[in-house]
Each structure stands twice: as C-alpha cells, then as structure tokens.
GROMACS .gro file of C-alpha atoms in nm:
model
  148
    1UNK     CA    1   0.000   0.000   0.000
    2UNK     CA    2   0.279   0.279   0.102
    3UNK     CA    3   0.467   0.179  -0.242
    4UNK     CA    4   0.158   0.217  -0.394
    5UNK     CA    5   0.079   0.563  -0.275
    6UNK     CA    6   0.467   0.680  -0.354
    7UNK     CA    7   0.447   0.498  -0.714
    8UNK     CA    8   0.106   0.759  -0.794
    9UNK     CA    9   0.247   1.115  -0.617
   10UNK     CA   10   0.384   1.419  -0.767
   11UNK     CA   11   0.767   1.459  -0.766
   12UNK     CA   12   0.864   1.766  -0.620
   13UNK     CA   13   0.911   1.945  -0.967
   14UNK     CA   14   0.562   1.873  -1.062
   15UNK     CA   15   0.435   1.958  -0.707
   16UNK     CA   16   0.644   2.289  -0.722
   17UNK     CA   17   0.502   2.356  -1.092
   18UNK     CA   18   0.158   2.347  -0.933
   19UNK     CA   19   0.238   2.556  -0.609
   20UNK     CA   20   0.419   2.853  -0.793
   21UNK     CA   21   0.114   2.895  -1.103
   22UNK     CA   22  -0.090   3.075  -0.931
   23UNK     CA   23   0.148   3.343  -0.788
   24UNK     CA   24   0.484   3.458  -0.760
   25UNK     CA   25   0.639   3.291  -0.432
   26UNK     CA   26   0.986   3.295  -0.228
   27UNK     CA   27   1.265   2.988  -0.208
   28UNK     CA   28   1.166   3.017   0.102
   29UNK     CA   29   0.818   2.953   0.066
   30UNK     CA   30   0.840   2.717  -0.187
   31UNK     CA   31   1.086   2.498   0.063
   32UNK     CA   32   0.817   2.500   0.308
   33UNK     CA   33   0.565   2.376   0.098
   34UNK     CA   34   0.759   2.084  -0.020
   35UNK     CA   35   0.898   2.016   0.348
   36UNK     CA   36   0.551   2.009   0.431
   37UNK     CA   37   0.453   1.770   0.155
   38UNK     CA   38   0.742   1.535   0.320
   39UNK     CA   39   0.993   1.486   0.013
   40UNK     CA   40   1.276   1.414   0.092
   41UNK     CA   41   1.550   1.703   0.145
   42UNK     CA   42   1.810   1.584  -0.153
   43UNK     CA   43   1.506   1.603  -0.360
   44UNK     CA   44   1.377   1.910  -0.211
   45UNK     CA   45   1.769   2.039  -0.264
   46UNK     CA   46   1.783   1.904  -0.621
   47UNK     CA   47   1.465   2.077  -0.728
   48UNK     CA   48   1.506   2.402  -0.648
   49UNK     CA   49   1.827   2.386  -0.773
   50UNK     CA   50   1.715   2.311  -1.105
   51UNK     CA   51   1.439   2.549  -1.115
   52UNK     CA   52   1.681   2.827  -0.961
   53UNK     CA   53   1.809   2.907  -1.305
   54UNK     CA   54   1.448   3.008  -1.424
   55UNK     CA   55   1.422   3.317  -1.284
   56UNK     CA   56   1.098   3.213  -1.102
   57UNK     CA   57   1.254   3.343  -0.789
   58UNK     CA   58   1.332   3.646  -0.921
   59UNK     CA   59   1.385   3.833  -0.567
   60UNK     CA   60   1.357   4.156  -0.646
   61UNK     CA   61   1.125   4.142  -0.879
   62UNK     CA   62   0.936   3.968  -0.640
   63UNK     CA   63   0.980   4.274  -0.388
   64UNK     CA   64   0.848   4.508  -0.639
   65UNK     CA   65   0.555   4.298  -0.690
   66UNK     CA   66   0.495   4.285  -0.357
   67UNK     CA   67   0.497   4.645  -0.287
   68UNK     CA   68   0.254   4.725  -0.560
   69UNK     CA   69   0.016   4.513  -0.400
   70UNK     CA   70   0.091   4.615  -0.038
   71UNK     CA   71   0.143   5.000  -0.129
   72UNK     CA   72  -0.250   4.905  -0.319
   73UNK     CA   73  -0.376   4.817   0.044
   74UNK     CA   74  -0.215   5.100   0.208
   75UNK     CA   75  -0.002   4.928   0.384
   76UNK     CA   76   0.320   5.119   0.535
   77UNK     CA   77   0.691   4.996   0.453
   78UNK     CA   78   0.763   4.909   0.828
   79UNK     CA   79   0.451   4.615   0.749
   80UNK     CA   80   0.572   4.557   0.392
   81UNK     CA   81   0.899   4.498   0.519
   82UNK     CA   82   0.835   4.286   0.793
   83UNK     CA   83   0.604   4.056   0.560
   84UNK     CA   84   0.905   4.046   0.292
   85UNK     CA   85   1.160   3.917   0.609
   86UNK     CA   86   0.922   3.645   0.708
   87UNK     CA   87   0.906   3.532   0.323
   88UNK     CA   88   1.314   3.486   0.372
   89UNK     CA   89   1.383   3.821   0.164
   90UNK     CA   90   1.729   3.935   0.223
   91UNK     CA   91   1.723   4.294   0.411
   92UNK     CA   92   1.917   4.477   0.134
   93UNK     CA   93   1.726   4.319  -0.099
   94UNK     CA   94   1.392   4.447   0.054
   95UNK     CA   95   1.552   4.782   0.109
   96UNK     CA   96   1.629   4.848  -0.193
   97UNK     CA   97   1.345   4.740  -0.423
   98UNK     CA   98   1.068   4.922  -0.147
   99UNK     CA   99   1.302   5.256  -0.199
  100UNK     CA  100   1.297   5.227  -0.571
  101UNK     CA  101   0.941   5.098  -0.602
  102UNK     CA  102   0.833   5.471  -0.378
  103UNK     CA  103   1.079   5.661  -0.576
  104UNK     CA  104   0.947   5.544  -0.928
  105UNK     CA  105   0.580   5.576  -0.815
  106UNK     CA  106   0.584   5.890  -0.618
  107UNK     CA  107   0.414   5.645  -0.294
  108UNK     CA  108   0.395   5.937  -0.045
  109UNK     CA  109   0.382   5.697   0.290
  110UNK     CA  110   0.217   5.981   0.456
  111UNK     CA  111  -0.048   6.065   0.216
  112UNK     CA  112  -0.163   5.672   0.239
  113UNK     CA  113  -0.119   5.724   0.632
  114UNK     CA  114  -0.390   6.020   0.648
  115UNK     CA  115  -0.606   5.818   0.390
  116UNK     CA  116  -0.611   5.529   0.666
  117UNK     CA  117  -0.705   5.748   0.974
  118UNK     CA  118  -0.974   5.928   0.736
  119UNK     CA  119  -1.158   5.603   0.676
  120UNK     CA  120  -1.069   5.515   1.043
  121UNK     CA  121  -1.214   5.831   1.198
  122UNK     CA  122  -1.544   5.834   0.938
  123UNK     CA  123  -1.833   5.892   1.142
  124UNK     CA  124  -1.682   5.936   1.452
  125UNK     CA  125  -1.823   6.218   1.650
  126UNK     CA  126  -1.651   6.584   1.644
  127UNK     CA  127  -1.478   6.684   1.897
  128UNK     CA  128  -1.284   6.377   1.841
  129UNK     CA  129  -1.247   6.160   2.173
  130UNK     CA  130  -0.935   6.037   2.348
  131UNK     CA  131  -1.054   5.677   2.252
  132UNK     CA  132  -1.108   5.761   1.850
  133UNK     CA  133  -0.756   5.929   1.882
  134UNK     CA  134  -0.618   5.616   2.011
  135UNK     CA  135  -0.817   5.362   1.765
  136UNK     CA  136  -0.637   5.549   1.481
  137UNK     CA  137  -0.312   5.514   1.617
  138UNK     CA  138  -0.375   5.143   1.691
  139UNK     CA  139  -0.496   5.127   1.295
  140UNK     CA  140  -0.196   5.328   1.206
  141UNK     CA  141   0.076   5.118   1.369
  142UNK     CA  142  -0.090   4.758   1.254
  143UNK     CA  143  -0.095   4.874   0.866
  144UNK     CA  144   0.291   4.977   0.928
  145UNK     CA  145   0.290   5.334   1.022
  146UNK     CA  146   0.560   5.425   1.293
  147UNK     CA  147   0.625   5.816   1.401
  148UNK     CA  148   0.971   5.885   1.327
   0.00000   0.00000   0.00000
C-alpha cells in the first residue's frame, strides 16, 4: 500500500510547478511547501536547484511585486517589510526594491497614512475623543505606520 501511494504522487518538480502557477512565491516559501509535503530534502535540494536558473525566484522582482500590492492596500513599509523578512527576503534586498518601487511611483507613505485614519475616523463624532484618537493610532501602527 505505502509503495503504492509513492508509485502515484507528484515529484517535487511537478508539485512545485503546481504551487508557484498561481502566484509569484519565495525559495523560502516554496521549501516550506515541499517540506511540508514530506519529500525528501536531496530532492527538495535538487529541485530548487534546477528550477533556480528560471528566474521564477526572481527576488527583487518579487519585492516590487509585492509592494505594488501592499502600497494598493495602504499598507506602510515598516509592514511591507516585515512581511518580505518572514518570506526569507534578504534585508538589502527588501531595502532596496521598497526605496525604488516609492521613488518610481511617487508612494507618499504619509499621504496613504492620512487616507487610513480618514476612513478610520469616518463617522466618529466631532470633537474627536481620546478613545477615536487612540483607535487610529492602533490602525496606524498595525498597517505599518511608525512616528519617526
């Protein structure tokens, strides 16, 4: 039965071809996904060693991607680059692709941060109250705001 079941799966190419169609992913993540399908690590190793030449994990690329969609959520770069170090993006790496991504697109971080208390503080009552005040700071530091 257990040869049975090993003759009839994937191999971790095929199972890797079907994890990174739908979107752009990290080494990291694609690692994971195989650990966590159980192959074995040589052939975990020898995979994405032969799919490294692709370009598939384009890292920066990946990075700008990223920030296009995060930037589109209006999220702050603190957040975006927290995500991007938890997807095993190297720091310069992230660095420099969120700096070039706001310099090519004009992302003002606090334009997007003003947007977010706006929507935060719409239809709270005027005066504001110490407890709005502190709902849009909460809102503010979760989307990756920080005062500097």
């Amino acid at each position: 039965m257990e040869k049975e079941k090993k003759e009839n799966r994937r191999s971790a190419a095929e199972e890797l071809t079907r994890y990174l169609a739908p979107r752009m992913r990290t080494v990291a993540e694609a690692r994971k996904h195989l650990e966590e399908k159980l192959y074995d690590e040589s052939e975990i190793r020898e995979t994405l060693h032969a799919v490294s030449g692709f370009e598939i994990f384009g890292r920066f690329g990946y990075v700008r991607a990223y920030c296009e969609y995060a930037f589109g959520k209006r999220r702050g770069s603190t957040r975006i680059r927290s995500e991007l170090r938890n997807k095993g993006i190297e720091s310069e790496t992230i660095q420099n692709g969120i700096d070039d991504y706001m310099y090519e697109n004009r992302v003002d971080e606090c334009a997007l941060a003003r947007l977010v208390a706006e929507k935060t503080l719409a239809g709270a009552e005027r005066p504001l109250e110490q407890k709005s005040v502190a709902r849009v700071a909460r809102k503010l530091e979760q989307m990756g705001y920080v005062h500097r």
